[in-house]
Amino acid sequence: MNLTRALGSVGGLTLASRLLGLVRDSLFARYVGASFASDAFLVAFRLPNMFRALFAEGAFSAAFIPMFNRKVADKDGAGLPAGVAFAQDALSVLLPILILMTVVLEVFAWPVTLLLSGRFHGVTHDQFAFAVQLSRFTIPYLMLISLVSLLGSILNSLHKFWVNAAAPILLNLTLIAALLFFHSHDPFETARNQAIAVSVSGVLQLLWLAWSCRASGVRLRPRMPRFNADVKQLLALIWPAAAGAGAVQINLLVSTALAASLLAHGSVTYIYMADRVNQLPLGLIGIGLGTVLLPLISRQLGGGEEAAAMETQNRGMELALLLTLPATVALVLCGQPIVAALFEHGKFDSGDSLRTAQALAAFSVGLPSYILVKVLTPGFYARSDTRTPVRYATISMGVNLILNLALIYPLQHMGPPLATALASTVNTFLLYRTLRKRGHFEPDARLRRRAWRLALAALAMGIVLWLLEGLLTPYTHGSWVVRTGAMVVLVGAGSVVYAIATFVLGAFTRDDLAFLRRRRAA
């Protein structure tokens, strides 16, 4: 399987989803602004959003895919039917658990919302009741997205990456439709309609994945739960993987709760909007790499191809640095014009843009770490080691909590994002060091030669963007066409300078370009 082509397929669709997400957030900023109504919805959306990241993009696939692949590849087994039987066993056990979890969360929505928000800062009883109501509307999404992750993991194992990568597009399209057709002059009513749309999108994603599985010859029929050896192993792997893969999401949850309870209204929205922009390169690069690397490395290790697995991980890290370093520099230096062009209209004013850009710069410091975690953790999961990542994730979460408490008052809305970024850096360092100590990863000569050259190319691009920022900022407040044009010029200029710098410095060569062309043609 071509790593670059597979990443392009997954990354391209994930990028499309992230772009639609920015459209959704831009409309949300227009109709709701940065207020208690927006904070209440974003807190209600945080838990299902975290489940999506943990299960659809992390824990379930990390535990399920290697086991499914081993069933399919077992020469003494029945191939795909054996994998499908295992998936049916998993579904039969998980479905009752998910239904029970949904009912419990609906009943206890009040304390759940309290935990997520710290009861917000200075709200009335009626305002908090509104936030609880929004949570009840979004809670069913947790069950739906978990079922989606099961079906999506099967399709990823069959190398049909694009189908699962396209599913989040339905979430954004549903929320966009709700904003366009069901918005109100009352921001509270608009926020309520958004919460309902979240669960509607979960139904649509589940139908899409179920139809795609049937088209691929996979039909799952729930039966009486059976806790056989395979299911017990799967459950034993999921929960550690959830903490290991979801350190960033759990850190964001802590940051959101602290911001809601300790900072002024609007702070949760600033942090959320900044995270959404930060998620654009993360979605294009990190999620795509994580999705592609895990099944590929698990198949290589299953076939005894240790050298091939090492090569795959080296190239994955190289791709991560190639794409991540310029994104980091751009978001740190040019956050304000980017945020202004995307969100500054309607109820979202220039002060909101400035504070969101400050939070974005703090988040972006950790962007390489967020993505390298996606590259490094498959080296553990493919070997069925979910305990080491969870141990380091726990350390990371402790660091995040300490830094949040230390930074939130002096830095206000910048404190929680910076704490999250630094905690992720700690997690990345621990994962990298352990893989090297175990002999499971060693940077090859090509990676060592190119890494520092890529960093220099990104800095050269940053200088050009810094010079252009002042010229383009006035155009980020005009019409939609003018704002889009300013962003096209900014992104285009940065991309051209970075591409030239990588060739001049030898970080990317003509031989690489010819190799990619041959791969694409093949």
XYZ file of C-alpha atoms in Angstrom, residues 26 30 337 340-346 472-487:
26
model
C -17.892 30.894 10.877
C -22.112 35.046 12.986
C -5.608 37.773 10.178
C -10.437 37.676 11.528
C -11.025 36.389 7.994
C -12.809 33.282 9.265
C -14.924 34.515 12.166
C -15.000 38.308 12.534
C -18.489 39.223 11.374
C -21.984 39.341 12.839
C -2.992 41.760 4.176
C -4.639 42.394 7.562
C -6.888 45.256 6.295
C -8.348 42.901 3.693
C -9.470 40.356 6.300
C -12.423 42.577 7.287
C -14.060 43.078 3.898
C -16.607 41.009 2.027
C -16.437 37.227 1.842
C -14.674 37.447 -1.527
C -12.095 39.945 -0.228
C -11.392 37.887 2.918
C -11.036 34.699 0.878
C -8.680 36.440 -1.546
C -6.494 37.672 1.323
C -6.248 34.147 2.731
